[in-house]
Coordinates of C-alpha atoms and ligand atoms in Angstrom, one line a residue:
X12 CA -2.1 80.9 -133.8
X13 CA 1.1 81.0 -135.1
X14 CA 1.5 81.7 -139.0
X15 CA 4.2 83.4 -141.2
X16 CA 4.3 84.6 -144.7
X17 CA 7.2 84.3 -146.6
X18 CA 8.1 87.0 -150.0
X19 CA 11.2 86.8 -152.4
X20 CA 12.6 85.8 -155.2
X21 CA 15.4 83.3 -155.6
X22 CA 17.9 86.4 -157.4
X23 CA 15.6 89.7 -155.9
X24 CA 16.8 91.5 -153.6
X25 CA 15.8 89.6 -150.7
X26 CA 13.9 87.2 -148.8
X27 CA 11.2 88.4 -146.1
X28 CA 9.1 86.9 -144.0
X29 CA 7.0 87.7 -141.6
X30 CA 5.4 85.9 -138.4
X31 CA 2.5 86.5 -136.2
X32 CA 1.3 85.0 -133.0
X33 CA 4.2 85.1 -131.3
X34 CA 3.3 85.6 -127.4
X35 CA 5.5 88.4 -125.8
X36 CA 8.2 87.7 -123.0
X37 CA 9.9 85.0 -124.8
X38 CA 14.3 85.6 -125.4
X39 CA 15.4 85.4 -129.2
X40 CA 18.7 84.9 -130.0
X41 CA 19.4 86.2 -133.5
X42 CA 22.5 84.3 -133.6
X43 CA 21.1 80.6 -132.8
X44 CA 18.8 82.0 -136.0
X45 CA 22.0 82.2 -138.6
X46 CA 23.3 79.5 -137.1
X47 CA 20.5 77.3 -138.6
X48 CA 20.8 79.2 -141.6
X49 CA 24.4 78.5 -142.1
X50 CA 23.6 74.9 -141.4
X51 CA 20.7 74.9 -144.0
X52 CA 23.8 75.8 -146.9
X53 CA 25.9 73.2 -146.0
X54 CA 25.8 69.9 -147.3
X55 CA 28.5 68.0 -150.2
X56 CA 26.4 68.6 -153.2
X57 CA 25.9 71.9 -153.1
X58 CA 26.1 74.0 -156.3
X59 CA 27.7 77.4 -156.5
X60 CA 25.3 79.7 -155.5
X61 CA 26.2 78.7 -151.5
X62 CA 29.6 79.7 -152.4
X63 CA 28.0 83.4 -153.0
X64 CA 25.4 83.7 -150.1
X65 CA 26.4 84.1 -146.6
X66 CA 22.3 84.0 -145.3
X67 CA 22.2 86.4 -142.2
X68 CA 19.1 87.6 -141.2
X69 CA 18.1 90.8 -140.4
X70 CA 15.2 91.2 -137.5
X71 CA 13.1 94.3 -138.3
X72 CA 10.0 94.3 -136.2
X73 CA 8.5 92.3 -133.0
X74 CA 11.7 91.9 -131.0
X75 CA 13.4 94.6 -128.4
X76 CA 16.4 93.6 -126.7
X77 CA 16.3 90.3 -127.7
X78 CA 12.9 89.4 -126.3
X79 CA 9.5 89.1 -128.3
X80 CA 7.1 92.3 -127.9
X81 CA 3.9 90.2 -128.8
X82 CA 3.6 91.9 -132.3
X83 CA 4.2 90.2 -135.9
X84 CA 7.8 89.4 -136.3
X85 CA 9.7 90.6 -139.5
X86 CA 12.8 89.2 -140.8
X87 CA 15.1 90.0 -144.0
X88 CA 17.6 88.1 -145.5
X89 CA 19.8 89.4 -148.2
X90 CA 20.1 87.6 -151.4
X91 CA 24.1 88.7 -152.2
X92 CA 23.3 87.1 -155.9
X93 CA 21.1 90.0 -156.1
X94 CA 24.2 92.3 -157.4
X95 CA 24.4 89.8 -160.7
X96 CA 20.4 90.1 -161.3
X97 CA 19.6 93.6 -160.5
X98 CA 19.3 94.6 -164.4
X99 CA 17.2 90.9 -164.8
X100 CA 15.2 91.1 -161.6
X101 CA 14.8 94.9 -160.7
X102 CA 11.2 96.1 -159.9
X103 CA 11.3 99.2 -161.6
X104 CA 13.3 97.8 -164.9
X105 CA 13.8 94.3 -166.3
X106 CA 15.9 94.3 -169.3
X107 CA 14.3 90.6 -170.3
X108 CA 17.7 88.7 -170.4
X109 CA 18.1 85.2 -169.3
X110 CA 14.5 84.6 -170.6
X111 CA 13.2 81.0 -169.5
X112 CA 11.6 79.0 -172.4
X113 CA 12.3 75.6 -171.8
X114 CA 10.5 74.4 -169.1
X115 CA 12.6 71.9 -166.9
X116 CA 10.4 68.3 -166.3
X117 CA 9.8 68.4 -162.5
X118 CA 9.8 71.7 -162.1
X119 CA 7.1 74.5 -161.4
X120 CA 8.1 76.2 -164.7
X121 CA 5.4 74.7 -167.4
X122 CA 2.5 74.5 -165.2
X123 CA 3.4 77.8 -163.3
X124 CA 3.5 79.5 -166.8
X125 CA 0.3 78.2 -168.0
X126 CA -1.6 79.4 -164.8
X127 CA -0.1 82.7 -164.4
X128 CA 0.4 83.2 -167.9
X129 CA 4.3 84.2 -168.2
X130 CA 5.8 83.4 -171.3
X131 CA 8.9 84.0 -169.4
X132 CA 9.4 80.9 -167.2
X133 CA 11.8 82.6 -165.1
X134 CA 9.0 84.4 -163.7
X135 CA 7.7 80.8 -162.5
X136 CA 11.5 79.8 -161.6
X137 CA 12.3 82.6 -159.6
X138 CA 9.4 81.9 -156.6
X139 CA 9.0 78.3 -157.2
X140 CA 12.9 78.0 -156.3
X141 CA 14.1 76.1 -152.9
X142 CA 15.9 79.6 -151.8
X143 CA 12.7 80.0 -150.3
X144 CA 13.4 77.5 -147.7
X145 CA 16.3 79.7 -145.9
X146 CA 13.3 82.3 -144.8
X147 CA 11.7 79.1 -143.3
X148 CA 14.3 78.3 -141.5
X149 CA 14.8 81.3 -140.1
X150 CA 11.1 80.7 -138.4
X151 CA 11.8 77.4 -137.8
X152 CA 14.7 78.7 -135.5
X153 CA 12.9 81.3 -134.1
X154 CA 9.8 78.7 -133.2
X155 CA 12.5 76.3 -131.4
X156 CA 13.6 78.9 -129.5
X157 CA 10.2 79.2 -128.5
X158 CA 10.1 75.8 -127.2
X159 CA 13.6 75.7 -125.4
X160 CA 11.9 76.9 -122.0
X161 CA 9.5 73.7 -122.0
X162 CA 12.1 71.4 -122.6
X163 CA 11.3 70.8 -126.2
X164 CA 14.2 69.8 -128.8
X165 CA 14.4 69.3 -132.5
X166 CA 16.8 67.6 -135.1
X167 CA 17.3 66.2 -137.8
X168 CA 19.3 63.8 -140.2
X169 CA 19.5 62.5 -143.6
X170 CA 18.7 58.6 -143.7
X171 CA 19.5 58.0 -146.9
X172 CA 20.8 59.9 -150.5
X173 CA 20.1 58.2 -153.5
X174 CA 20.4 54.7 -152.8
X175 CA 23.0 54.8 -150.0
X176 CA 21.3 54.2 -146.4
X177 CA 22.9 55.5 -143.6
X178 CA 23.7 53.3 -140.7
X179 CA 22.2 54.8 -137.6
X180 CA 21.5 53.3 -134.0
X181 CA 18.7 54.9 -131.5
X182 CA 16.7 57.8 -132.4
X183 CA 18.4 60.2 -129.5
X184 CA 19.2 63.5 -128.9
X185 CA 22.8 62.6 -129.2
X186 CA 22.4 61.5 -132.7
X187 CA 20.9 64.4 -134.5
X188 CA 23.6 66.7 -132.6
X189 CA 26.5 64.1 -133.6
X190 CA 25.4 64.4 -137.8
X191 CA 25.6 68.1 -137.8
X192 CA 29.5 67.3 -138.1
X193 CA 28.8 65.2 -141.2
X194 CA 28.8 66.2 -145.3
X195 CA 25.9 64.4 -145.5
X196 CA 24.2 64.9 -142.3
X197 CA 24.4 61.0 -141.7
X198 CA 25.6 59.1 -138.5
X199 CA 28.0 56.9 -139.9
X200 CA 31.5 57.4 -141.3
X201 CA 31.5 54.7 -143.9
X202 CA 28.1 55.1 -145.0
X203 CA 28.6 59.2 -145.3
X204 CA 32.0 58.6 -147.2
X205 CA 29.6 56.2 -149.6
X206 CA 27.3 58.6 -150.1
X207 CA 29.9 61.0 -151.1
X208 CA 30.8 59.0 -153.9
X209 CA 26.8 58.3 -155.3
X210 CA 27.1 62.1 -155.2
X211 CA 30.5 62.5 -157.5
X212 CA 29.1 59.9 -159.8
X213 CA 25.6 61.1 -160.1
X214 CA 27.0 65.0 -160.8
X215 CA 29.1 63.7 -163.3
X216 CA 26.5 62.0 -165.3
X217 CA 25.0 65.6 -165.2
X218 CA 22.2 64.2 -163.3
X219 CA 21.0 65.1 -159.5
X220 CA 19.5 63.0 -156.8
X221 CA 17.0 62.7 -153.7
X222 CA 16.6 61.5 -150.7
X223 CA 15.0 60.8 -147.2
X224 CA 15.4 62.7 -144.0
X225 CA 14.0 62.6 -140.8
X226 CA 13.1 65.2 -138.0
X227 CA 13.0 64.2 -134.5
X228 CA 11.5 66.3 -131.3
X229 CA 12.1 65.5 -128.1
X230 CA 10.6 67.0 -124.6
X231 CA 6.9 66.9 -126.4
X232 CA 4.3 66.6 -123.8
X233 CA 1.2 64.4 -124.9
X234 CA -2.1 66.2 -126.1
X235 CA -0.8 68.7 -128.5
X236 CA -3.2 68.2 -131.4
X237 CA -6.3 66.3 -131.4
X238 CA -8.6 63.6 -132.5
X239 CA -11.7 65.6 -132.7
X240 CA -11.6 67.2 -135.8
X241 CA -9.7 66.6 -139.1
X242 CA -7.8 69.9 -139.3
X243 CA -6.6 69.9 -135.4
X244 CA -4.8 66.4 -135.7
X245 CA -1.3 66.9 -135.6
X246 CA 0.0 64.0 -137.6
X247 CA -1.9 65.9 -140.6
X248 CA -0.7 69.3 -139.6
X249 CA 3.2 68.0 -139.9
X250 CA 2.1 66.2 -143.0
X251 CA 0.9 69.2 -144.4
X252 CA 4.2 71.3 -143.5
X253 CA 6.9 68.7 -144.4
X254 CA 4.4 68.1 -147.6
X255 CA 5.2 72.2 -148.8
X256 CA 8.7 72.0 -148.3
X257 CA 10.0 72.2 -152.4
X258 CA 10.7 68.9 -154.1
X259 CA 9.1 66.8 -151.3
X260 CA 6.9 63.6 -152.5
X261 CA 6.3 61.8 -149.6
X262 CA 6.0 61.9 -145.5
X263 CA 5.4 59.2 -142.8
X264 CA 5.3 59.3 -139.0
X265 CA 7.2 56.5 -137.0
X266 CA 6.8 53.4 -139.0
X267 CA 4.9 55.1 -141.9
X268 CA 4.5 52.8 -144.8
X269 CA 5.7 49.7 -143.3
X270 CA 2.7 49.6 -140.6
X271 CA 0.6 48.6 -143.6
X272 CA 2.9 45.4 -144.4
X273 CA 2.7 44.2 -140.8
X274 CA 0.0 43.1 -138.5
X275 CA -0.9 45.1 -135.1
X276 CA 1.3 43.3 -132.5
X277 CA 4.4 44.2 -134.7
X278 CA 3.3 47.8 -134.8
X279 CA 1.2 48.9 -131.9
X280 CA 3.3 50.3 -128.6
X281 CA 1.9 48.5 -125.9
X282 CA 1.7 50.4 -122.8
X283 CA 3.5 49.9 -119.4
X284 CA 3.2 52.2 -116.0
X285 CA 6.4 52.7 -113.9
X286 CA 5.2 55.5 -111.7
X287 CA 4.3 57.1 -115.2
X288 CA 3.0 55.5 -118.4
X289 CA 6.0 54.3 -121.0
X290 CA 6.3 52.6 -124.0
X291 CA 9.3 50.1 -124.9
X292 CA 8.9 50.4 -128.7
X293 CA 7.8 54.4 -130.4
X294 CA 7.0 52.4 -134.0
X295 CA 3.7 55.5 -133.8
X296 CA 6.3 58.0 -134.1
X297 CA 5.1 59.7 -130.8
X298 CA 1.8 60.7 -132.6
X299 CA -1.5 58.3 -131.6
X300 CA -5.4 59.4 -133.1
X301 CA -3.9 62.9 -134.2
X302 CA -2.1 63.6 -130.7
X303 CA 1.2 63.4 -129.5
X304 CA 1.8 60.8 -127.0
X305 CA 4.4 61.8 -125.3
X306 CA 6.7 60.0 -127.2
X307 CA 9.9 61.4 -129.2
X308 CA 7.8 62.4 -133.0
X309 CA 9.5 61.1 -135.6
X310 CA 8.9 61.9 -139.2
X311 CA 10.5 61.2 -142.4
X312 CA 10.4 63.3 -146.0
X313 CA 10.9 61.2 -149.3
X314 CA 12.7 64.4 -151.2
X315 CA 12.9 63.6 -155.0
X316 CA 15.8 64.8 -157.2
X317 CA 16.1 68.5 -158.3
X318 CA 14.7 68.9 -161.3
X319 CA 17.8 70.7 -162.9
X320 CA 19.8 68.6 -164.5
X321 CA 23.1 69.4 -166.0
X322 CA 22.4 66.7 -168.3
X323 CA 19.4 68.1 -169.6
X324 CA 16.1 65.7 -169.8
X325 CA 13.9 66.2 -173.5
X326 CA 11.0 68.9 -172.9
X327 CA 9.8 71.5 -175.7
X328 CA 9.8 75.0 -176.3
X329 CA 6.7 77.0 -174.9
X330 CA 7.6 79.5 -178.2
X331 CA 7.5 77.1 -181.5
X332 CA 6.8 73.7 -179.4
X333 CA 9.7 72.1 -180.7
X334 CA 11.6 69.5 -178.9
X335 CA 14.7 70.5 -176.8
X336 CA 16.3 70.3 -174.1
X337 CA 14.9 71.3 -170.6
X338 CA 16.8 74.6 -169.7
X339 CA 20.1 74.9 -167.3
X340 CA 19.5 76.6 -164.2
X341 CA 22.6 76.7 -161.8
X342 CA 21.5 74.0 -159.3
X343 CA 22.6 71.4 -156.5
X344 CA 23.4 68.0 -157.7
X345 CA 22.2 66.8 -153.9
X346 CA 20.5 69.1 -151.2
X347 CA 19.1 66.3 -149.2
X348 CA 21.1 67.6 -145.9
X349 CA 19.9 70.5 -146.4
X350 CA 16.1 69.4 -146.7
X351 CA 16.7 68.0 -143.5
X352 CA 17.3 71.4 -141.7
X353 CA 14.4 73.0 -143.9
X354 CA 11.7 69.9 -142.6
X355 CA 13.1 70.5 -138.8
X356 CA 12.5 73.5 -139.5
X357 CA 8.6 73.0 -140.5
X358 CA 8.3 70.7 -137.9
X359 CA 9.3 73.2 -135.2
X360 CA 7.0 75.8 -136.4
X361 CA 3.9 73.4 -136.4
X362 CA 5.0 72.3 -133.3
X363 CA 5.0 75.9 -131.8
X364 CA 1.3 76.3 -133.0
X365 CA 0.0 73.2 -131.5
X366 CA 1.7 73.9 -128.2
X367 CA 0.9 77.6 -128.1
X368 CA -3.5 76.4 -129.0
X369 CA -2.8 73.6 -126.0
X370 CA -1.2 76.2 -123.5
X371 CA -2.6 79.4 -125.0
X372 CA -2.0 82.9 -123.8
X373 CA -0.2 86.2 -125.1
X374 CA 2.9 86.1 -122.5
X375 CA 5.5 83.7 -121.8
X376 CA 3.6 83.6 -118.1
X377 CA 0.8 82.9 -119.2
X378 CA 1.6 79.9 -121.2
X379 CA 4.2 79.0 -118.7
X380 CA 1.1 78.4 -115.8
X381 CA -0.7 76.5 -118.4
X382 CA 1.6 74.3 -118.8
X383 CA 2.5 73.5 -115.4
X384 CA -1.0 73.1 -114.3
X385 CA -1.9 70.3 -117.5
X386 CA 1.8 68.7 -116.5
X387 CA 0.8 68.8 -112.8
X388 CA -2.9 67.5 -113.6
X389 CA -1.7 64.4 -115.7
X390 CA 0.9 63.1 -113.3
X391 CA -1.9 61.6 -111.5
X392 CA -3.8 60.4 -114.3
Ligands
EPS3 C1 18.9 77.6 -153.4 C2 19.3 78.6 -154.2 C3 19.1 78.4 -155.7 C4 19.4 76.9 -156.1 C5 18.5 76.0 -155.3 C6 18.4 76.3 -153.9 O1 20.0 79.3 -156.2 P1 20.4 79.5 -157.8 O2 19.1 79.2 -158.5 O3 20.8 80.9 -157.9 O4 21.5 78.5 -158.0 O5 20.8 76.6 -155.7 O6 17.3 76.0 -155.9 C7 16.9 75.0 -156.7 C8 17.8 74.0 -157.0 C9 15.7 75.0 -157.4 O7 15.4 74.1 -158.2 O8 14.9 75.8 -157.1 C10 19.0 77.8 -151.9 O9 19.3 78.9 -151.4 O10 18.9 76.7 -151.2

């Protein structure tokens, strides 16, 4: 099973994370990692603190000469804010500036307060904070990796900010490689260039917006997951990961939603053989009674607006209850292309795990004549 813990604060001293279940014999490339990780901090949107990070990581344990050793993997990334907080956020001393007591509506900070009783909300803040999806992604890389020698690929895009949809044709490799170019992780010039501007308008009404995005993996052979228990079906399993990913309120696979306003004909793939079984239509998203068909998996993230807003919204404070306004943190006005690198990034790890349960073992061998033998077996089914 492959699981990872992540630790950090979004001004500490670092993010860490650490991942176990990795089989041995597989080749990491710590620079396909940053890569990702640069990609995760781009995006038109973004507020200053990208301008200060430059996320690297650092790869402490599990990996010698660039291939994996079998043992738990453990990865650092700096937090170069950390140089500004060290007084604020230092383990040994805090000196209690920049104190948090107006909790922001959307955010972790009231509820998080309540239940872990701070009465500084910064110590909410600091955890709850989407700077926690860089150590994810660093995973996320290092799990697609993991999936290169079987053929598997991931991407992703942004299909729509705010209210501006992109214009996208087929859901191919091509396309999730031809929006890494973009600002806004979308296929289409116009469209982008519109988005662009629902950005500018909505940061200067001091307000932020949302989004959807979509992963896509391709190469998936069909039977990862299953359909005979709740917690091995991998629709749920993606669900669940795309679900954690900070300021996400919705997911769907393939047609999602939309399958509920249509009857079967106009949302079932029919099946066809042509020396193997094919589908014309993938309107299941790849994914059929918990299981992946063999299809391209599709999903989409509805991600809502950050809850910062420069523009304040009316909340109270947690000291006298009186009303104010909801606290300024620095913050993104839009960081919907980034999302999209962070959910192809949870995709890729939950992908990993249901490959790695299907074609078990603790060396890249072993997996590899697993998975030749299933491949070989349902050719002929
Ligand atoms: C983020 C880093 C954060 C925010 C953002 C995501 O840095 P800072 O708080 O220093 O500006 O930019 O987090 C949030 C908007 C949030 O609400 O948590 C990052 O690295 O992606």
């Amino acid at each position: 099973m492959l699981r990872y813990f992540t630790a950090g604060e979004t001004h500490g001293k670092c993010l860490t994370v650490i991942i176990e279940g990795v089989p041995a014999g597989f080749g990491i490339s710590l620079e396909k990692i940053n890569e990702a990780l640069a990609e995760r901090q781009k995006g038109y949107g973004r507020g200053g603190r990208m301008l200060i990070e430059k996320d690297t990581a650092e790869i402490l344990s599990g990996i010698r000469g660039g291939v994996t050793l079998g043992s738990p993997i453990a990865m650092r990334i700096e937090n170069r804010d950390w140089k500004n907080w060290e007084n604020i956020m230092g383990t040994e001393e805090a000196n209690g500036e920049k104190r948090v007591e107006f909790p922001r509506p959307g955010h972790a900070d009231l509820t998080g307060g309540m239940k872990y009783g701070h009465r500084d909300l910064r110590n909410v803040l600091e955890r709850a904070s989407a700077r926690e999806t860089a150590a994810r992604v660093a995973v996320g890389a290092l799990a697609e990796q993991l999936m290169l020698p079987f053929g598997i690929t991931f991407g992703s895009r942004a299909v729509s900010i705010g209210e501006v949809e992109d214009n996208a044709d087929a859901c191919k490799p091509e396309l999730y490689e031809r929006v890494r170019t973009s600002p806004v992780r979308f296929a289409d010039e116009k469209a982008a260039e519109a988005a662009m501007r629902y950005i500018d308008k909505v940061k200067e009404a001091g307000e932020s917006c949302g989004g959807v995005v979509e992963a896509a993996v391709f190469g998936v052979p069909a039977g990862l997951g299953s359909y005979v228990q709740y917690d091995r079906k991998l629709d749920a399993r993606l669900a669940f990961a795309a679900m954690s990913v900070q300021a996400i309120k919705g997911v769907e696979i393939g047609m999602g939603f939309e399958a509920a306003r249509l009857s079967g004909s106009a949302v079932h793939d029919e099946i066809f053989y042509n020396g193997g079984y094919e589908r014309e239509t993938n309107r299941a998203g790849g994914i059929e009674g918990g299981m992946s068909n063999g299809e391209p998996i599709v999903l989409r993230a509805a991600m809502k607006p950050i809850p910062t807003q420069y523009n304040p919204l009316r909340t109270v404070s947690i000291d006298d209850k009186r009303p104010h306004a909801a606290s300024v943190e620095r913050s993104d006005a839009c960081a919907v292309p980034a999302c999209a690198v962070v959910i192809q990034a949870v995709t890729a790890v939950e992908i990993a795990n249901a490959f790695f349960e299907k074609f078990g073992g603790d060396c890249m061998e072993d997996i590899k004549a697993s998975y030749r033998a299933y491949m070989d077996r349902i050719k002929s089914f």
